Short mmCIF file of C-alpha atoms and ligand atoms in Angstrom, two decimals:
data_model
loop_
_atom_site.label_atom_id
_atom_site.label_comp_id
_atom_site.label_asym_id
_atom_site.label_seq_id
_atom_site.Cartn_x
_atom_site.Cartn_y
_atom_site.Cartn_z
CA UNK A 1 -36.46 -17.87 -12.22
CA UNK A 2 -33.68 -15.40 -12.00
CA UNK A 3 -35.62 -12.22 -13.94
CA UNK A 4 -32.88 -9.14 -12.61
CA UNK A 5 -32.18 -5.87 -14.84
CA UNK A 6 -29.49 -6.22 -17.81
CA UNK A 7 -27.81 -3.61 -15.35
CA UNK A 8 -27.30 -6.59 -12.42
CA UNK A 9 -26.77 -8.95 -14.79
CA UNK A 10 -23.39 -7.36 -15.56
CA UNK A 11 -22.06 -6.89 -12.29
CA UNK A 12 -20.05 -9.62 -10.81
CA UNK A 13 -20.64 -10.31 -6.89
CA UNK A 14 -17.30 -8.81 -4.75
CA UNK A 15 -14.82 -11.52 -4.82
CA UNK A 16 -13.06 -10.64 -1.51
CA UNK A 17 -16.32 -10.53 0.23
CA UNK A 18 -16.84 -14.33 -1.25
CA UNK A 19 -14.26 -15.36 0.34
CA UNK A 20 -14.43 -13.93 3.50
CA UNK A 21 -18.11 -15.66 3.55
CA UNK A 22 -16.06 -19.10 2.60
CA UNK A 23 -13.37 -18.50 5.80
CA UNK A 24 -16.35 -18.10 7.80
CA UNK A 25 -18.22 -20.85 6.63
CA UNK A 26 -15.13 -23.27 7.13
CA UNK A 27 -14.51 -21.94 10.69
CA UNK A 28 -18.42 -21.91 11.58
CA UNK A 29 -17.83 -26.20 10.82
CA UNK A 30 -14.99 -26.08 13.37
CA UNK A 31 -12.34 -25.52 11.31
CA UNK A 32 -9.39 -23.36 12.33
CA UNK A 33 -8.97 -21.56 9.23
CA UNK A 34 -6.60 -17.93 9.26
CA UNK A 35 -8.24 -15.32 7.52
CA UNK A 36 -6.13 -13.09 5.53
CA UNK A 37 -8.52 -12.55 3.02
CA UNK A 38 -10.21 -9.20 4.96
CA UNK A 39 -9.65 -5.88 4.06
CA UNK A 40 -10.05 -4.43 7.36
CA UNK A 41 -8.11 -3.88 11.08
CA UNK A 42 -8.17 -5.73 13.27
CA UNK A 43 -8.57 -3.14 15.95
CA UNK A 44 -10.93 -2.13 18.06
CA UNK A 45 -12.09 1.93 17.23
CA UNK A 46 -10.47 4.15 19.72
CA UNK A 47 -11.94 4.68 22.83
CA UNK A 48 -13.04 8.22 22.54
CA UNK A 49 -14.30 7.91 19.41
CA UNK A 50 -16.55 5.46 20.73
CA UNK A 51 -17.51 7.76 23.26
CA UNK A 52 -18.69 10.61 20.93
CA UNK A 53 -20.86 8.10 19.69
CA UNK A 54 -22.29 7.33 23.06
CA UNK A 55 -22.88 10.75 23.89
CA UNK A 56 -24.75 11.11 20.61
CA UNK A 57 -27.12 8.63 20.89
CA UNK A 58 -27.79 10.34 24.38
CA UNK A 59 -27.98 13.85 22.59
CA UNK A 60 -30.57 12.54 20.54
CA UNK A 61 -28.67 12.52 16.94
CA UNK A 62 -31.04 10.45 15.44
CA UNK A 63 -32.58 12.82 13.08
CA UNK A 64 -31.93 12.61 9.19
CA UNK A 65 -28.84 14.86 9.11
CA UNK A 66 -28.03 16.98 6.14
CA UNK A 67 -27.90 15.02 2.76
CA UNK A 68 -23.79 15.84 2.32
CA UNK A 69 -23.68 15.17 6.24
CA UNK A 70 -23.21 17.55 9.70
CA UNK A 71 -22.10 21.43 8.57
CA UNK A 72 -19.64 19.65 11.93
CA UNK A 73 -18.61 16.95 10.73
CA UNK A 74 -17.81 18.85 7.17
CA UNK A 75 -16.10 21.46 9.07
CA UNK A 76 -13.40 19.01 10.65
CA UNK A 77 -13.13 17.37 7.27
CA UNK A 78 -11.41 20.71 5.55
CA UNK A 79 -9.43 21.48 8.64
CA UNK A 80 -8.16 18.27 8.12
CA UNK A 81 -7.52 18.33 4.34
CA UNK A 82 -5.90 21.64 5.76
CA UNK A 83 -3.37 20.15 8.70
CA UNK A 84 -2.31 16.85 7.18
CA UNK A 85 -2.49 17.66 2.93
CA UNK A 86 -2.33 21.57 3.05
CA UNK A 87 -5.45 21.53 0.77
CA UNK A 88 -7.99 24.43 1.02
CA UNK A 89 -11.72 23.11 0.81
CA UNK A 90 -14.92 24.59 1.93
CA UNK A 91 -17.50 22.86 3.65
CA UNK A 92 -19.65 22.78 0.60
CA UNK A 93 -17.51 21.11 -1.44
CA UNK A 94 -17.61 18.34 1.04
CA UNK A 95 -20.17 15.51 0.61
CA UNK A 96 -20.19 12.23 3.09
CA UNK A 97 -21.38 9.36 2.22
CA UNK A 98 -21.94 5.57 3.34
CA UNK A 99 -18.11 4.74 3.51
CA UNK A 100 -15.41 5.51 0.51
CA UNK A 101 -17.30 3.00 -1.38
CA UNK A 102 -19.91 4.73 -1.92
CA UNK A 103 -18.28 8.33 -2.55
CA UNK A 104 -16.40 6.69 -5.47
CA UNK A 105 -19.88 5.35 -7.02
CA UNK A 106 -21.24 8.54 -6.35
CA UNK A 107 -18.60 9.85 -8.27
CA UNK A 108 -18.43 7.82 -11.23
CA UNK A 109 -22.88 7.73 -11.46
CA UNK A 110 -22.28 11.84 -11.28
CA UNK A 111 -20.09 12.47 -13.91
CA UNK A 112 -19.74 9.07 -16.56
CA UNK A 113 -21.92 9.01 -19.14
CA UNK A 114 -22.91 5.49 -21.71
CA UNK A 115 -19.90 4.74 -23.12
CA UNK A 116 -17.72 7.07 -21.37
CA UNK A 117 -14.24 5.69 -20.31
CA UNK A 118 -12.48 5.28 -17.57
CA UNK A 119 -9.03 4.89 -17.56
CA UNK A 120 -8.31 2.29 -14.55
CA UNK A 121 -4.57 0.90 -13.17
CA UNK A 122 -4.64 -2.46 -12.91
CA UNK A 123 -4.30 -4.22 -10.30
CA UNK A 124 -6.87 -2.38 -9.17
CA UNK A 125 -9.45 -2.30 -6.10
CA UNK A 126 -12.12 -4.95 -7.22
CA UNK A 127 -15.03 -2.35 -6.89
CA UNK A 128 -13.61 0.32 -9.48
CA UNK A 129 -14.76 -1.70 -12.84
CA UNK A 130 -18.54 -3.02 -11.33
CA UNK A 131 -18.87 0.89 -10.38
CA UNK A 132 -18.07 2.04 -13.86
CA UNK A 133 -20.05 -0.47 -15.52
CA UNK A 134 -23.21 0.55 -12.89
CA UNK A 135 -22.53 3.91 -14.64
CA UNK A 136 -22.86 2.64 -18.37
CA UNK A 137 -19.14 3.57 -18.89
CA UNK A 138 -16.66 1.25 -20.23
CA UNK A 139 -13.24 0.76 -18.37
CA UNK A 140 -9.97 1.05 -20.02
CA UNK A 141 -7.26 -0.69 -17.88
CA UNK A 142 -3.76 0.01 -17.75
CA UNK A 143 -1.57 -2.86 -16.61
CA UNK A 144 1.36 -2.33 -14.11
CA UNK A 145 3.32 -5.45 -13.23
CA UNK A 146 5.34 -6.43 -10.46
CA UNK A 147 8.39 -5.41 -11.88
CA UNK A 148 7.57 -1.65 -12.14
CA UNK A 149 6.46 -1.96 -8.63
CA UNK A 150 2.68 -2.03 -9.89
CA UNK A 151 2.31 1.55 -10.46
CA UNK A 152 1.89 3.19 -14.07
CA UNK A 153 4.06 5.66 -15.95
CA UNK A 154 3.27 8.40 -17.66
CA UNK A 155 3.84 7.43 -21.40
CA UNK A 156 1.14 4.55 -20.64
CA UNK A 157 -1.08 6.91 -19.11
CA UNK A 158 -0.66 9.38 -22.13
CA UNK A 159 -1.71 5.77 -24.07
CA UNK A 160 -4.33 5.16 -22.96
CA UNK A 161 -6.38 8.38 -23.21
CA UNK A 162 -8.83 8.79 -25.71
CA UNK A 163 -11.68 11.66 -26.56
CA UNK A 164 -14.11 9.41 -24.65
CA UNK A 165 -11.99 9.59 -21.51
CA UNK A 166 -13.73 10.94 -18.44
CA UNK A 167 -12.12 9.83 -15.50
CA UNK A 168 -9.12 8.50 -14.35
CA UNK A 169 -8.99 6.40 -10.77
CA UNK A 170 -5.88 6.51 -8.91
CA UNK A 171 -5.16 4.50 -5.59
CA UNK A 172 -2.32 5.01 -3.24
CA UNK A 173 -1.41 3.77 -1.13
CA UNK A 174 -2.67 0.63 -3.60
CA UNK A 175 -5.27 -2.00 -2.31
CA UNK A 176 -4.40 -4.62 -3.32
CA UNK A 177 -0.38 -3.88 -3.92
CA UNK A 178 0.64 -1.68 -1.06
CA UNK A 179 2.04 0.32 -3.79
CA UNK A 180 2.49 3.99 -3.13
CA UNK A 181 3.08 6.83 -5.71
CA UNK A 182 6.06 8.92 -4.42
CA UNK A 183 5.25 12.52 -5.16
CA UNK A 184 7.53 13.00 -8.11
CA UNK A 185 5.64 10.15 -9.41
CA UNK A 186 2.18 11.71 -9.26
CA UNK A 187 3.79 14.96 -10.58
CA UNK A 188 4.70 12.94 -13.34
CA UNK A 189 1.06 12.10 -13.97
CA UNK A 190 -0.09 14.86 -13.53
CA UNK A 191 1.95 16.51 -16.51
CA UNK A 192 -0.05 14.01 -18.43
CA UNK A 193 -3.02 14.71 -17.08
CA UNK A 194 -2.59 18.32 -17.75
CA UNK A 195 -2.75 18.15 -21.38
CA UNK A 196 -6.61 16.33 -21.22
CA UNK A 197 -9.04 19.04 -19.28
CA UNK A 198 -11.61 16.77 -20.01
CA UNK A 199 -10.56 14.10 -17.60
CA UNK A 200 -11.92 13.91 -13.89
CA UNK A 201 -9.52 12.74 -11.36
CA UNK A 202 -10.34 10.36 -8.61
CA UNK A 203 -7.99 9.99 -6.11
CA UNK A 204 -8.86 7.17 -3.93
CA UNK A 205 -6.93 7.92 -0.52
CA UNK A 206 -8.99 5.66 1.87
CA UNK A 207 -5.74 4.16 2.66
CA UNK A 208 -3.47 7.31 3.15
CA UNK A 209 -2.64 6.59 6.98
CA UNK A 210 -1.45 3.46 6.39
CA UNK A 211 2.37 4.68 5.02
CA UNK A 212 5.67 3.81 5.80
CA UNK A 213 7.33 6.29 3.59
CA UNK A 214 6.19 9.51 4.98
CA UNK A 215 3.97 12.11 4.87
CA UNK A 216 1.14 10.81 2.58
CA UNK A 217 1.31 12.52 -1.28
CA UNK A 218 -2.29 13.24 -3.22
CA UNK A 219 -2.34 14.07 -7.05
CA UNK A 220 -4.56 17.23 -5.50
CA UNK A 221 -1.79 18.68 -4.35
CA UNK A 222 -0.99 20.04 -8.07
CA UNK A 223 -2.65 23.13 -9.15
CA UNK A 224 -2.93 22.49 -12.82
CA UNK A 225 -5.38 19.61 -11.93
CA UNK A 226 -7.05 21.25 -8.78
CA UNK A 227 -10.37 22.22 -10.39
CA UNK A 228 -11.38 18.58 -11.82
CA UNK A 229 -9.81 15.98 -8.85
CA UNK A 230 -12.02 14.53 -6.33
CA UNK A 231 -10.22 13.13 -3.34
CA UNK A 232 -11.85 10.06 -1.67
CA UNK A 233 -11.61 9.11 1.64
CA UNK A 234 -12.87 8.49 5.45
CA UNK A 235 -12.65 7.24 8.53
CA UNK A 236 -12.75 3.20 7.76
CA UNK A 237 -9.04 2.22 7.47
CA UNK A 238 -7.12 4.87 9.69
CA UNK A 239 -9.57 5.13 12.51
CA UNK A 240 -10.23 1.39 12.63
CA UNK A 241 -13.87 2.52 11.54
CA UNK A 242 -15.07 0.26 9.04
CA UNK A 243 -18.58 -0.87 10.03
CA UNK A 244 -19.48 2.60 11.10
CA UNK A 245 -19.53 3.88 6.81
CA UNK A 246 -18.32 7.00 6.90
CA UNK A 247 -16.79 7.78 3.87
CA UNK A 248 -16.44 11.41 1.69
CA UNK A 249 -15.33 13.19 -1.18
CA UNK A 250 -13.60 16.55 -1.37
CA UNK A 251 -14.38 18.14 -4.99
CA UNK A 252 -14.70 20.37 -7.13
CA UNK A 253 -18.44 22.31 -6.26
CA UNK A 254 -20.33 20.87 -8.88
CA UNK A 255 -19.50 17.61 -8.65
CA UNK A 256 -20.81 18.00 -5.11
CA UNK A 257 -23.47 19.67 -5.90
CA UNK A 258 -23.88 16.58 -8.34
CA UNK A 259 -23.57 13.98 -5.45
CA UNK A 260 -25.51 15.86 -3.23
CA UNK A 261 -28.42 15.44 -5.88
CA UNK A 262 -27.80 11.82 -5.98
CA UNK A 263 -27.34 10.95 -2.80
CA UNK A 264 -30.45 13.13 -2.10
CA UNK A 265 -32.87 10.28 -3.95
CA UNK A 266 -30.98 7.87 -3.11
CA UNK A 267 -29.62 7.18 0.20
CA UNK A 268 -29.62 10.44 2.14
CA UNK A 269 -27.24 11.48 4.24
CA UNK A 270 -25.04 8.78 6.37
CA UNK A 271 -25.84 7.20 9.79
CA UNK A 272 -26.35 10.44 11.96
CA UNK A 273 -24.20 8.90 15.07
CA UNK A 274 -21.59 7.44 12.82
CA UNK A 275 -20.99 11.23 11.94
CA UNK A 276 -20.55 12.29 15.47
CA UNK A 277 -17.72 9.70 15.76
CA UNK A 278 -16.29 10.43 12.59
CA UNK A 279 -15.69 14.19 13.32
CA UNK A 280 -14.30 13.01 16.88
CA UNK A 281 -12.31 11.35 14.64
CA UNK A 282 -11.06 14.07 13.16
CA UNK A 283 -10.89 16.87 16.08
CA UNK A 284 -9.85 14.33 18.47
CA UNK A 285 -6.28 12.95 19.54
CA UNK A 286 -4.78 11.71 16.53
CA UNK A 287 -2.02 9.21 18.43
CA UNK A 288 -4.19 6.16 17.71
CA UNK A 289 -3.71 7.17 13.76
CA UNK A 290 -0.28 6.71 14.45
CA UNK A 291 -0.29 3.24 17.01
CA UNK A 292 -2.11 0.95 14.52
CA UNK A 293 0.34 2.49 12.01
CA UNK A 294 3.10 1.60 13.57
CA UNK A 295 1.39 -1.58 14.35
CA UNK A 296 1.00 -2.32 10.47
CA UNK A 297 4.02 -1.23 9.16
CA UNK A 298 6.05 -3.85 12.28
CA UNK A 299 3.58 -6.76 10.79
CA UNK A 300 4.32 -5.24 7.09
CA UNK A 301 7.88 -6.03 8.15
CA UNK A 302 7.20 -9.30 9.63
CA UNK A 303 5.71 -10.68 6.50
CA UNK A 304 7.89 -9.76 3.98
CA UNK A 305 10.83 -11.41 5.69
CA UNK A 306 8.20 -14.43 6.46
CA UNK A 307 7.37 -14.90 2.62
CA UNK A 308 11.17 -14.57 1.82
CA UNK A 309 11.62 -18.05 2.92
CA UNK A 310 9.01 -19.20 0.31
CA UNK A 311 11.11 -18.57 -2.80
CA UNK A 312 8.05 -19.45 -5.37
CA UNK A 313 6.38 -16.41 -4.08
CA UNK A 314 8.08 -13.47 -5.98
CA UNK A 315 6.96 -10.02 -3.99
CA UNK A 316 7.42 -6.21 -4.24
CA UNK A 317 8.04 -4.49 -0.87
CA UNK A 318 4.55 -2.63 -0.16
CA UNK A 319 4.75 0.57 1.21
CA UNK A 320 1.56 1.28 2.32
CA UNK A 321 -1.83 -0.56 2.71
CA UNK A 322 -1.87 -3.95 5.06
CA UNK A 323 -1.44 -6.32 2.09
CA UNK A 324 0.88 -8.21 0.14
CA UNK A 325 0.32 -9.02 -3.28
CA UNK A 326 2.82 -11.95 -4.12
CA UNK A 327 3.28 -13.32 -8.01
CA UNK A 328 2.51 -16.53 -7.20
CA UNK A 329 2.95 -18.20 -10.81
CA UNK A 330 5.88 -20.36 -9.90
CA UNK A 331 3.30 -23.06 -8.78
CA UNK A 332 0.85 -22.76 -12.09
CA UNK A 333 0.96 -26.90 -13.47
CA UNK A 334 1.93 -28.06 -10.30
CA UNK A 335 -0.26 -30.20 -8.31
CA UNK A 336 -0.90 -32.11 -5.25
CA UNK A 337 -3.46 -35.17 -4.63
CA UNK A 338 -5.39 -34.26 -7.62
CA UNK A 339 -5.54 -31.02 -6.94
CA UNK A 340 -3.72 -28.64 -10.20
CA UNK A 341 -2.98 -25.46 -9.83
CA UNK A 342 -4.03 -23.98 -13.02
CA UNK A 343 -4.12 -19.97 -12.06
CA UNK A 344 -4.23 -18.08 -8.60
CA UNK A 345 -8.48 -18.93 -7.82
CA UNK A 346 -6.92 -22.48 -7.73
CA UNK A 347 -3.76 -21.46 -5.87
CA UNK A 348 -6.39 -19.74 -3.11
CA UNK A 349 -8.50 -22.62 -3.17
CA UNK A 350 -6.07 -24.89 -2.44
CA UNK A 351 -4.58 -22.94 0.57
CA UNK A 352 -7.63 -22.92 2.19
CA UNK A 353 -8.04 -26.07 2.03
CA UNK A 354 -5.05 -27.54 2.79
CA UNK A 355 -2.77 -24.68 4.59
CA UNK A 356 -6.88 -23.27 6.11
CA UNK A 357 -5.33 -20.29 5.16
CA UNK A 358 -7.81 -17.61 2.95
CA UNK A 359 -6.56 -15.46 0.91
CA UNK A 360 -7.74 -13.80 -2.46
CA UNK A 361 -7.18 -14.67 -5.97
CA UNK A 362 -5.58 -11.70 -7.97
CA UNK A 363 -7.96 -11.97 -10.92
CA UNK A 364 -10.68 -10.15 -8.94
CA UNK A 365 -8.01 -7.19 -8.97
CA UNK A 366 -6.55 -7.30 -12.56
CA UNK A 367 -3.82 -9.02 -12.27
CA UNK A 368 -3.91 -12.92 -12.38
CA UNK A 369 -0.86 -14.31 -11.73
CA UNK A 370 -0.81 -12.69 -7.92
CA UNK A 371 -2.44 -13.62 -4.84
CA UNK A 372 -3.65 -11.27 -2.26
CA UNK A 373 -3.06 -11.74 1.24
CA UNK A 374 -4.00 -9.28 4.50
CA UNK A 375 -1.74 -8.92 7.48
CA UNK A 376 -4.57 -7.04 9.50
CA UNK A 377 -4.00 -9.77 12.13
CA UNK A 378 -2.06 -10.77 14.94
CA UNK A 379 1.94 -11.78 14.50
CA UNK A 380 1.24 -15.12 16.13
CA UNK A 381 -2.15 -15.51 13.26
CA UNK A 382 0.52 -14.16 10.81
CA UNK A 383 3.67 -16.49 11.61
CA UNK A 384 1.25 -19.80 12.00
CA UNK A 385 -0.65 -18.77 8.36
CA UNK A 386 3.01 -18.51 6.99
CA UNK A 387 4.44 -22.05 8.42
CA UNK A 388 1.24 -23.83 7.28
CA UNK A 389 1.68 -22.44 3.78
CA UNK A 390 5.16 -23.42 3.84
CA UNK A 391 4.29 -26.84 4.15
CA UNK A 392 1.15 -26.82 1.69
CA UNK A 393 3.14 -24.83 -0.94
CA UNK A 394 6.00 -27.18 -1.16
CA UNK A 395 3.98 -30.02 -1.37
CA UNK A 396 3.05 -28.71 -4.95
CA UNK A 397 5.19 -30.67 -7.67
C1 LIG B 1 -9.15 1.07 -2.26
C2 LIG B 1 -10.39 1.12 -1.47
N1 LIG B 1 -11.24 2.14 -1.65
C3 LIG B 1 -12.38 2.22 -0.96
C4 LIG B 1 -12.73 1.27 -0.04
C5 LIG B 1 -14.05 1.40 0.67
O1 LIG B 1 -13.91 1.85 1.95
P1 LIG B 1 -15.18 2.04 2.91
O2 LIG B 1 -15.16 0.90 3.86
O3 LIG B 1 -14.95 3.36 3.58
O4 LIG B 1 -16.40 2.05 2.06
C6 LIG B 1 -11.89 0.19 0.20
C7 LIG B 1 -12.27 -0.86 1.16
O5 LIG B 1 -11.82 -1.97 1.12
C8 LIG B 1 -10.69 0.12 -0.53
O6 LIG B 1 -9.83 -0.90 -0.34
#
């Protein structure tokens, strides 16, 4: 018999994890299924990145390291807030953690109290609502459709604040979307945000070399807000570094301070080798930053003109991210050989198992009547994944 806390009992199990497990369940039974459910690179980490890590092991980094992480590995953190953002940070206002993921827990346990809200844009990334409930606070989401390019304005933001606000989560460039707030946008919010001194910004940046506009924009940047936003990010998406879990936050010193504490009882600090390649990371050659880019944002363009020839998915051009988040409500009350299409879960489910193509249901993100797919993989994955859901999709009457 199931016995867990009330505090498990409300947290739902990560839906793009499930189906990740699903792919991989079809393909273990011989299946050739195309996963674009992941939300990860494809590529390999660089080379000499992998080498610091090496050379680590070898230097016998395999001590508990500081709870926020390496004074090092720190260091190269605010010299790189420094040369890409042109934000000044100390060291001690730098905590690292086991990825992004958990730096925005960390977050959210450190500074939301029961009942405290948190003001959310929806579609958001599936983790942001389980963390706040974990935290005893109660989310407050803010829809932005597809035809406002999924990002929020200001006079809904202004809406949606209350006294109990505490924190307000912003993502760009968006997973799942591929939105990404231009910086008159997040000035914009930031005006808004002005006005509420109570209200801790999180600005979740994990994605921020993934960006085919430009130089990369954080809500930081303005210096009304500059004593209460956290910036979240690491080495997972732009270093090709997800399984290593390096992720940090760059905040305000009490909210470090407050993490620090946390993390302290918690998990300690993060792998001690996966630090050494992080700050190589960071200090090293930055060129492979801007290969995968490049890579992404050629694919980014591959896929948007590949969905264009399936007019019942309705999309917004992403700028940033490796997703596309089509509105794929066209085909609700259609079916095919029993199988109806009722929402997007069924919509997913039936691509993977008639197209063997996995991809996510938007309801895990807030927004129901989109699908989510990944093009972290190969052109040839990419165009074969697009002609098998041609066939599947216009199958659906
Ligand atoms: C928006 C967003 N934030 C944070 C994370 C977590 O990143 P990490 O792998 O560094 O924990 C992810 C990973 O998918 C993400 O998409």
């Amino acid at each position: 018999m199931s016995n867990v806390s009330e505090r498990l009992a409300a947290l739902s199990p990560s839906e793009t994890l499930a189906m990740s497990q699903k792919s991989n369940e079809l393909k273990a039974k011989g299946v050739d299924v195309i996963n674009l459910s992941v939300g990860e690179p494809d590529f390999n980490t660089p080379e000499h990145i992998k080498q610091a890590a090496k050379e680590a092991v070898d230097r016998n980094f395999s001590f508990y390291s500081p709870v926020p992480g390496y004074p090092a590995l720190r260091q190269a953190i605010c010299e790189k807030l420094q040369r890409e953002n042109g934000l000044s940070y100390s060291p001690d206002q730098i905590v690292c953690s086991n990825g992004a993921k958990q730096a925005v827990c960390n977050v959210l346990l450190a500074v939301v109290s029961r009942g405290d809200e948190v003001i959310i844009p929806a579609p958001y990334w599936v983790s942001y609502p389980e963390m706040v409930t974990l935290a005893d606070g109660h989310s407050v989401i803010v829809p932005a459709g597809i035809e406002q390019d999924f990002k929020i304005t200001p006079a809904q933001l202004e809406a949606a604040i209350t006294p109990r606000s505490k924190a307000f989560i912003l993502c760009s460039p968006s997973n799942p979307t591929g939105s990404v707030y231009s910086r008159e946008e997040l000035e914009a919010l930031a005006s808004v945000l002005a006005k509420h001194p109570q209200i801790i910004i999180i600005s979740d940046e994990i994605y921020e070399h993934i960006n085919y506009l430009g130089a990369h924009q954080s809500i930081a940047q303005f210096s009304s807000l500059r004593d209460r936003v956290v910036v979240v990010n690491g080495v997972s998406k732009g270093y090709a570094m997800t399984g290593w879990r390096i992720g940090w936050i760059a905040a305000p010193k009490w909210i470090a301070s407050a993490c620090n504490t946390l993390q302290g009882q918690y998990t300690s600090g993060p792998c001690s080798v996966a630090q050494k390649a992080a700050e190589a990371a960071y200090t090293g050659d930055q060129s492979c930053v801007e290969e995968m880019r490049c890579a992404f944002e050629r694919r980014r363009n591959l896929v948007v003109e590949l969905i264009s020839r399936i007019p019942g998915l309705k999309l917004n051009e992403p700028h940033g991210a490796f997703y596309i988040f089509p509105d794929c409500s066209h085909y609700f009350g259609k079916s095919y050989k029993g199988m109806s299409i009722r929402n997007s879960s069924d919509l997913a489910m039936y691509l993977l198992e008639e197209a063997h193509v996995a991809c996510v249901a938007g309801a895990a993100f807030g927004a129901p009547d989109c699908i989510r797919m990944s093009y972290a993989t190969s052109d040839e994955n990419l165009k074969k994944a697009f002609e098998r859901m041609v066939t599947a999709l216009a199958n659906l009457s």
